[in-house]
Coordinates of C-alpha atoms in Angstrom, one line a residue:
M1 CA 14.4 3.2 97.0
L2 CA 14.5 7.1 96.4
M3 CA 17.7 7.3 93.9
S4 CA 16.0 4.0 92.4
S5 CA 12.9 6.2 91.4
L6 CA 15.3 9.3 90.1
T7 CA 17.1 6.8 88.2
L8 CA 13.9 5.6 86.3
C9 CA 13.2 9.1 86.0
F10 CA 16.3 10.3 84.2
L11 CA 16.6 7.1 82.1
H12 CA 13.1 8.1 81.1
L13 CA 13.9 11.7 80.1
I14 CA 16.9 10.5 78.1
A15 CA 14.7 8.1 76.4
L16 CA 12.2 10.7 75.5
F17 CA 14.8 13.4 74.5
F18 CA 16.0 10.9 72.2
I19 CA 13.1 10.0 70.7
S20 CA 11.8 13.7 70.2
S21 CA 15.0 14.0 68.4
F22 CA 14.7 11.6 66.2
V23 CA 11.3 12.8 65.0
F24 CA 12.6 16.5 64.6
C25 CA 15.2 14.7 62.4
C26 CA 13.2 13.2 60.0
S27 CA 10.8 15.5 60.3
V28 CA 13.3 18.3 59.0
T29 CA 14.8 16.2 56.8
A30 CA 11.3 15.4 54.6
F31 CA 11.2 18.7 54.6
L32 CA 14.2 19.7 53.0
L33 CA 14.0 16.7 50.3
P34 CA 13.3 18.7 47.3
L35 CA 10.4 17.3 45.2
P36 CA 10.5 16.3 41.8
L37 CA 11.0 19.3 39.5
A38 CA 9.0 19.7 36.3
G39 CA 11.0 21.0 33.5
F40 CA 10.1 21.7 29.5
V41 CA 10.4 19.9 27.0
K42 CA 9.3 21.9 24.2
S43 CA 8.5 25.5 25.3
P44 CA 6.3 27.9 23.2
M45 CA 8.1 30.2 20.7
S46 CA 7.6 33.9 19.4
E47 CA 5.8 34.9 16.4
T48 CA 5.2 37.7 13.9
K49 CA 1.7 37.7 12.3
L50 CA -0.9 39.8 10.1
T51 CA -4.4 40.5 11.1
G52 CA -6.9 37.6 10.2
D53 CA -4.2 34.9 10.0
A54 CA -4.0 32.4 13.2
F55 CA -1.3 30.7 15.3
E56 CA -0.3 28.0 17.5
L57 CA 2.1 27.1 20.7
Y58 CA 3.1 24.2 21.9
C59 CA 3.9 23.5 25.2
D60 CA 5.6 20.3 26.3
V61 CA 6.5 19.3 30.1
V62 CA 7.9 16.2 31.9
G63 CA 8.0 15.8 35.4
N64 CA 6.8 12.8 38.0
P65 CA 3.8 13.6 38.8
T66 CA 3.0 14.8 35.7
P67 CA 2.8 18.3 35.9
E68 CA -0.4 20.8 35.1
I69 CA 0.1 22.9 32.3
Q70 CA -2.0 26.7 32.2
W71 CA -1.9 29.2 30.0
W72 CA -1.7 32.9 30.6
Y73 CA -1.4 36.1 28.7
A74 CA -0.7 39.8 29.5
E75 CA -0.6 42.7 26.9
V76 CA 2.3 44.3 28.8
N77 CA 4.8 41.5 30.6
R78 CA 4.6 42.6 34.0
A79 CA 3.9 39.8 36.5
E80 CA 0.6 41.4 37.8
S81 CA -0.9 41.9 34.3
F82 CA -0.9 38.5 33.8
K83 CA -4.4 36.7 33.4
Q84 CA -5.6 32.9 33.0
L85 CA -6.7 31.9 29.1
W86 CA -9.7 29.6 28.7
D87 CA -10.4 27.5 26.1
G88 CA -13.4 29.1 23.8
A89 CA -12.4 32.6 25.4
R90 CA -12.2 35.9 23.0
K91 CA -15.2 35.1 21.2
R92 CA -14.5 31.4 20.8
R93 CA -11.6 32.4 18.7
V94 CA -9.2 30.8 21.5
T95 CA -8.5 27.0 21.4
I96 CA -6.6 24.7 23.9
N97 CA -5.8 21.2 23.7
T98 CA -3.9 19.2 26.6
A99 CA -3.1 15.7 27.2
Y100 CA -1.8 14.3 30.2
G101 CA 0.6 11.3 29.9
A102 CA 4.5 10.7 30.7
N103 CA 4.3 14.0 29.5
G104 CA 2.1 16.9 30.0
V105 CA 1.2 18.1 26.2
S106 CA -1.0 21.5 25.7
V107 CA -1.6 23.5 22.2
L108 CA -2.9 27.0 22.4
R109 CA -4.6 28.5 19.2
I110 CA -6.0 31.6 18.3
T111 CA -7.6 32.3 15.0
R112 CA -9.0 35.3 13.2
L113 CA -6.0 37.6 14.5
T114 CA -6.8 41.6 15.5
L115 CA -4.4 44.2 16.5
E116 CA -5.3 43.4 20.4
D117 CA -4.3 39.8 20.4
S118 CA -0.8 41.3 20.5
G119 CA 1.3 40.6 24.2
T120 CA 3.0 38.0 26.2
Y121 CA 1.5 34.4 26.2
E122 CA 3.1 32.0 29.1
C123 CA 3.2 28.3 29.6
R124 CA 3.2 27.5 33.2
A125 CA 3.9 23.8 34.6
S126 CA 4.0 22.3 37.8
N127 CA 3.6 19.3 39.8
D128 CA 3.9 20.6 43.4
P129 CA 1.0 20.2 45.7
R130 CA 1.0 23.6 46.9
R131 CA 0.6 25.0 43.7
N132 CA -2.9 26.3 43.4
D133 CA -2.4 27.6 47.3
L134 CA -3.2 31.3 46.8
R135 CA -0.7 31.8 49.7
Q136 CA 2.1 30.5 47.9
N137 CA 4.6 32.6 45.4
P138 CA 3.5 31.4 41.4
S139 CA 6.9 32.1 41.0
I140 CA 8.2 29.3 43.3
T141 CA 5.4 26.8 42.6
W142 CA 5.6 27.3 39.0
I143 CA 7.8 27.3 36.3
R144 CA 7.3 29.2 33.4
A145 CA 8.0 29.8 29.7
Q146 CA 6.7 32.8 27.4
A147 CA 6.5 33.9 24.0
T148 CA 5.8 37.2 22.1
I149 CA 3.2 37.1 19.6
S150 CA 3.2 40.7 17.4
V151 CA 0.4 41.3 15.5
L152 CA 0.9 43.4 12.1
Q153 CA -2.0 44.7 9.8
K154 CA -2.7 43.0 6.6
P155 CA -1.6 44.2 3.9
R156 CA -4.3 45.4 1.1
I157 CA -4.0 43.9 -1.7
N158 CA -6.6 44.6 -5.1
A159 CA -6.4 41.2 -7.1
S160 CA -8.3 39.6 -9.8
E161 CA -11.9 38.1 -9.8
D162 CA -11.9 34.1 -9.8
V163 CA -11.9 33.3 -13.0
V164 CA -13.8 30.4 -15.4
I165 CA -11.6 29.3 -18.6
H166 CA -13.4 27.4 -21.4
L167 CA -11.3 25.3 -24.0
Y168 CA -9.8 27.0 -26.7
G169 CA -11.1 30.4 -25.6
P170 CA -9.2 33.5 -25.2
A171 CA -5.8 33.9 -23.1
V172 CA -6.5 34.8 -19.3
T173 CA -4.6 37.5 -17.6
L174 CA -4.2 37.6 -13.7
Q175 CA -3.1 40.6 -11.8
C176 CA -2.4 42.2 -7.9
N177 CA -1.4 45.3 -6.9
L178 CA -0.4 45.8 -3.4
T179 CA -1.7 49.3 -2.0
T180 CA -0.4 48.8 1.3
S181 CA 2.5 47.3 3.8
P182 CA 3.8 47.3 7.1
S183 CA 7.4 47.3 6.1
P184 CA 9.1 47.7 2.6
L185 CA 8.5 45.7 0.2
S186 CA 11.9 43.0 -1.1
A187 CA 9.8 40.8 -3.7
S188 CA 6.6 39.5 -5.6
Y189 CA 5.8 36.3 -7.2
W190 CA 3.3 33.4 -8.1
V191 CA 2.1 30.0 -6.4
K192 CA 0.0 27.6 -8.4
N193 CA -1.5 24.6 -6.5
G194 CA 1.3 25.2 -3.7
E195 CA 4.2 25.6 -5.4
E196 CA 6.2 28.6 -7.1
I197 CA 5.8 29.6 -10.7
P198 CA 9.5 29.7 -12.0
G199 CA 10.3 32.8 -13.7
T200 CA 7.6 35.0 -11.7
R201 CA 9.6 36.4 -8.7
K202 CA 10.6 40.4 -8.8
P203 CA 11.1 43.6 -6.7
S204 CA 7.3 45.3 -7.9
N205 CA 4.4 46.0 -6.1
T206 CA 2.2 45.1 -9.4
T207 CA 2.3 41.5 -10.4
E208 CA 0.4 39.5 -13.0
Y209 CA 0.2 36.6 -14.6
K210 CA -0.9 35.4 -18.3
I211 CA -2.8 32.1 -19.3
L212 CA -2.3 32.0 -23.2
K213 CA -3.7 28.5 -24.0
P214 CA -6.5 28.1 -21.7
R215 CA -7.0 24.6 -20.5
A216 CA -8.6 22.3 -17.7
E217 CA -5.0 21.1 -16.5
E218 CA -4.0 24.8 -15.8
S219 CA -6.8 25.5 -14.0
G220 CA -5.8 25.9 -10.3
E221 CA -5.6 27.7 -7.2
Y222 CA -3.5 31.1 -7.8
L223 CA -1.5 32.9 -5.1
C224 CA 0.0 36.2 -5.8
V225 CA 2.6 36.5 -2.5
F226 CA 3.9 39.9 -1.7
V227 CA 7.8 39.3 0.4
F228 CA 8.6 42.1 2.8
S229 CA 12.0 43.0 5.1
N230 CA 10.6 43.0 8.5
S231 CA 7.1 41.3 8.5
P232 CA 4.9 38.3 7.4
V233 CA 4.7 37.8 3.9
A234 CA 1.1 38.6 2.2
N235 CA -0.8 36.7 -0.6
A236 CA -4.1 37.1 -2.2
T237 CA -5.9 34.1 -3.8
I238 CA -7.7 33.6 -7.3
E239 CA -9.3 30.5 -8.4
V240 CA -9.0 29.8 -12.2
R241 CA -12.1 27.2 -12.8
A242 CA -12.7 24.3 -15.5
I243 CA -14.8 21.8 -16.3
P244 CA -13.0 18.6 -15.4
D245 CA -11.1 17.1 -18.8
I246 CA -10.9 13.0 -18.0
T247 CA -7.2 12.4 -19.4
G248 CA -7.1 8.2 -18.5
H249 CA -9.1 5.4 -18.1
K250 CA -9.3 2.1 -19.3
R251 CA -11.3 1.9 -22.4
S252 CA -11.8 -1.9 -22.1
E253 CA -11.6 -4.7 -19.2
N254 CA -11.1 -8.6 -19.6
K255 CA -11.4 -10.8 -17.2
N256 CA -12.2 -14.3 -16.0
E257 CA -15.0 -15.6 -14.0
G258 CA -14.4 -15.4 -10.1
Q259 CA -11.4 -12.8 -10.7
E260 CA -11.4 -9.1 -9.9
A261 CA -12.0 -6.3 -12.3
L262 CA -10.1 -3.1 -11.8
M263 CA -11.6 0.2 -13.2
Y264 CA -10.4 3.8 -12.9
C265 CA -10.8 7.3 -14.5
K266 CA -8.4 10.4 -13.6
S267 CA -8.6 13.8 -14.5
V268 CA -7.9 17.4 -14.6
G269 CA -9.4 20.2 -13.9
F270 CA -10.4 22.9 -10.1
P271 CA -12.0 22.4 -8.3
H272 CA -11.6 18.3 -7.9
P273 CA -14.7 16.4 -9.4
E274 CA -17.5 14.6 -7.2
W275 CA -17.1 11.0 -8.9
V276 CA -20.0 8.6 -9.7
W277 CA -19.8 5.5 -11.3
R278 CA -23.2 4.0 -13.0
K279 CA -23.9 0.7 -15.5
K280 CA -25.4 0.4 -18.3
V281 CA -29.4 -1.5 -17.5
N282 CA -31.7 -2.3 -19.9
G283 CA -29.9 0.8 -22.5
V284 CA -30.0 3.5 -19.6
F285 CA -27.0 4.0 -17.0
E286 CA -28.3 3.7 -13.3
D287 CA -26.2 4.0 -10.5
I288 CA -24.3 0.8 -9.2
N289 CA -26.5 -1.5 -7.1
N290 CA -24.0 -2.6 -4.7
S291 CA -26.3 -5.1 -2.9
S292 CA -24.2 -7.6 -3.8
G293 CA -21.4 -6.4 -1.4
R294 CA -18.9 -6.8 -4.3
F295 CA -18.3 -3.3 -5.6
F296 CA -15.9 -1.0 -3.7
I297 CA -15.3 2.7 -5.3
L298 CA -12.5 4.9 -4.4
N299 CA -12.5 8.2 -4.8
K300 CA -9.3 10.5 -4.0
D301 CA -9.3 14.3 -5.8
N302 CA -8.9 14.1 -9.4
Y303 CA -8.6 10.0 -9.5
T304 CA -11.3 7.4 -8.8
E305 CA -11.6 3.3 -9.3
L306 CA -14.4 0.9 -9.1
S307 CA -13.2 -2.6 -7.8
I308 CA -15.4 -5.7 -8.9
T309 CA -14.4 -8.4 -6.7
N310 CA -15.1 -12.5 -7.3
L311 CA -16.6 -11.7 -11.2
Q312 CA -19.8 -13.2 -12.3
I313 CA -20.4 -14.0 -15.7
N314 CA -24.1 -13.5 -15.7
E315 CA -23.9 -10.3 -13.9
D316 CA -21.0 -8.2 -14.4
P317 CA -20.2 -7.8 -17.8
G318 CA -21.3 -4.7 -19.6
E319 CA -21.0 -0.9 -20.0
Y320 CA -20.0 1.0 -16.6
Q321 CA -19.6 4.4 -17.0
C322 CA -17.3 7.3 -14.4
N323 CA -18.7 10.7 -14.2
A324 CA -16.7 13.8 -13.2
T325 CA -18.6 16.6 -11.6
N326 CA -17.6 20.0 -10.4
Q327 CA -19.2 23.6 -10.5
V328 CA -18.3 24.3 -13.5
G329 CA -19.6 21.3 -15.3
S330 CA -20.0 17.3 -15.5
V331 CA -17.7 15.1 -18.3
S332 CA -18.4 11.3 -18.4
V333 CA -16.4 8.2 -19.9
T334 CA -17.4 4.4 -20.8
T335 CA -15.0 1.4 -20.3
I336 CA -16.9 -1.9 -21.3
L337 CA -16.3 -5.0 -18.9
R338 CA -15.9 -8.2 -20.4
V339 CA -16.0 -11.4 -18.4
R340 CA -15.2 -14.7 -19.9
S341 CA -16.1 -18.7 -18.7
H342 CA -13.8 -20.7 -16.5
L343 CA -13.1 -22.5 -19.7
A344 CA -12.2 -19.5 -21.9
P345 CA -8.0 -20.7 -21.4
L346 CA -8.6 -23.9 -22.9
W347 CA -10.1 -22.6 -26.2
P348 CA -7.1 -22.7 -27.8
F349 CA -6.1 -25.9 -27.2
L350 CA -9.8 -27.1 -28.5
G351 CA -9.4 -25.3 -31.6
I352 CA -6.3 -27.2 -32.2
L353 CA -7.9 -30.3 -31.6
A354 CA -10.8 -29.7 -33.2
E355 CA -8.4 -28.7 -36.4
I356 CA -6.5 -32.0 -36.4
V357 CA -9.5 -34.1 -36.0
I358 CA -11.0 -32.6 -38.9
L359 CA -7.3 -32.6 -41.0
V360 CA -7.9 -36.8 -39.7
V361 CA -11.1 -37.0 -41.2
I362 CA -10.1 -35.4 -44.5
I363 CA -7.5 -37.3 -45.0
V364 CA -9.7 -40.6 -44.3
I365 CA -11.9 -39.5 -46.9
Y366 CA -10.1 -38.4 -49.6
E367 CA -8.3 -42.2 -48.9
K368 CA -11.4 -44.5 -49.3
R369 CA -12.6 -42.2 -52.6
K370 CA -9.8 -42.6 -54.7
R371 CA -11.1 -43.3 -58.3
P372 CA -10.5 -47.1 -59.5
D373 CA -8.0 -46.4 -62.6
E374 CA -5.7 -45.0 -60.4
V375 CA -5.6 -48.1 -58.6
P376 CA -2.7 -50.4 -59.9
D377 CA -4.5 -54.0 -61.7
D378 CA -2.3 -57.3 -60.5
D379 CA -3.2 -59.3 -63.6
E380 CA -2.0 -56.7 -65.8
P381 CA 1.3 -57.3 -66.9
A382 CA 3.9 -54.2 -65.5
G383 CA 5.9 -54.3 -68.7
P384 CA 5.3 -52.9 -71.5
M385 CA 3.6 -55.4 -74.5
K386 CA 5.5 -56.3 -77.3
T387 CA 3.7 -56.1 -80.8
N388 CA 3.9 -57.8 -83.8
S389 CA 3.6 -54.3 -85.9
T390 CA 6.7 -55.4 -88.1
N391 CA 5.0 -58.6 -89.3
N392 CA 1.7 -56.2 -90.6
H393 CA 4.5 -54.0 -92.3
K394 CA 5.5 -56.9 -94.0
D395 CA 2.3 -58.2 -95.1
K396 CA 1.2 -54.8 -96.4
N397 CA 4.2 -54.8 -98.3
L398 CA 3.5 -57.8 -100.0
R399 CA -0.4 -56.8 -101.0
Q400 CA 0.9 -54.1 -102.8
R401 CA 3.3 -56.2 -105.0
N402 CA 1.1 -58.3 -105.8
T403 CA -1.3 -55.9 -107.2
N404 CA 1.8 -54.8 -109.2

C-alpha cells in the first residue's frame, strides 16, 4: 500500500514537471518571437531654404499593424535635445497632416521660415505595443528617419514697382538689382507667367527687361530670378497689369428650336478677369435669369462660355453680352443668338415646290390666252391659192389695143 502511494506521488511529480516545462517553453517562445517591424517607404529629405520661404517633409511607413508616426526636432543633433513637434506650434506656422490606412503617411509643413527653424527634423514610427512606455528606450521601440533643414538669410533685391500698361502707351522697363546674397551669383534671368523669357539669362546682379509695345498680351506676372552657386535661387515679383482684351468670341449663333447653343469669350490681360453674362431685355442688358435651369456658365481664367439647352423660339433669341472685368478696367462684346423653327429645314424644299407650282400656273394661263389668229382654221386650204392674174393681164392688154 505504501509503495502504491509512493508510486502515485512520483507519477504526479513527473506530470507536473512536464506541464511546467511545456508552459515555460511556450512562454519563452512567445517572448522570443519578433513583433512585425515597421519600415520606411519614403523618408524626409534634407533641404536648404531662404527666410520667408516654406518647406514640406514627407514620411511614409508600412507595418502590421500600421505604425504610429511622430515628428521631432532638435537644433543640435543629439538624442537628449529632441523635442516633439505638434500641429499649430511656432505661432501656427507648423502644420502636421497624418493619415493611417494600409500605410501611415504624414506631412510636416512649416511656413514663413526664420533662421531659428534650422535644425534636424526626425520622423519616428513604431507599432511596438511598448512604444509609449517611458521605461523603454525609444531607440529600441521606434524607428527614425532624419532630415537637416538649413535656413539662410534671403538675399535683398530692389525691384521696380508694379506697372499698368495701356494700348499704344510708351515702352515699359522692368528692373531688378541684387544688393546682398548668401553665396556667389551664377546667373540672373526673367520669367513671365512661370516660363523663362529666352535671351534674358546673364551673369549680372543688375538686370532689366523692356516691353517695347505695351499690349494686353504683354501683361502678366514677371519674376527676376537670381541663381547662386551654394544656396537656393531668389526672385522678386513685378506685376504688369492691363485691361482685359477680348480676342475671340462668336459674333452670332444660329440654332434650331430644341437644340443647344454655345457662346464663348476669351481674353488676354492680367490679372485674370471676372466674367459676367447678360442678355438684352427691353433695350437694356440684364444679368441672365436662370429660373428655367437651362443656362450653364463656365468660367476659367481668361475663358468663359455660356450654354443654353433646349432652346425656346419665344424666349431665347436676342443679344447676349459677355463682360470681362479686372482691377484695371472692364470690356464687353455682344453675340446675337437666332433660333429657328422646327420647320426651318423644310423651307428650301417648300421654296422649290412653290417655284414649280408658280411655273405650272404660268404655263397653263399662257396656253389658255393664246390669240385666235395664231390658231390654224381647219376650213382654210392648207396650200397656196391659184389666182387668174394671167387672165387679168390679158384683159388689160386687150382694152389698151381697142383704144388705139
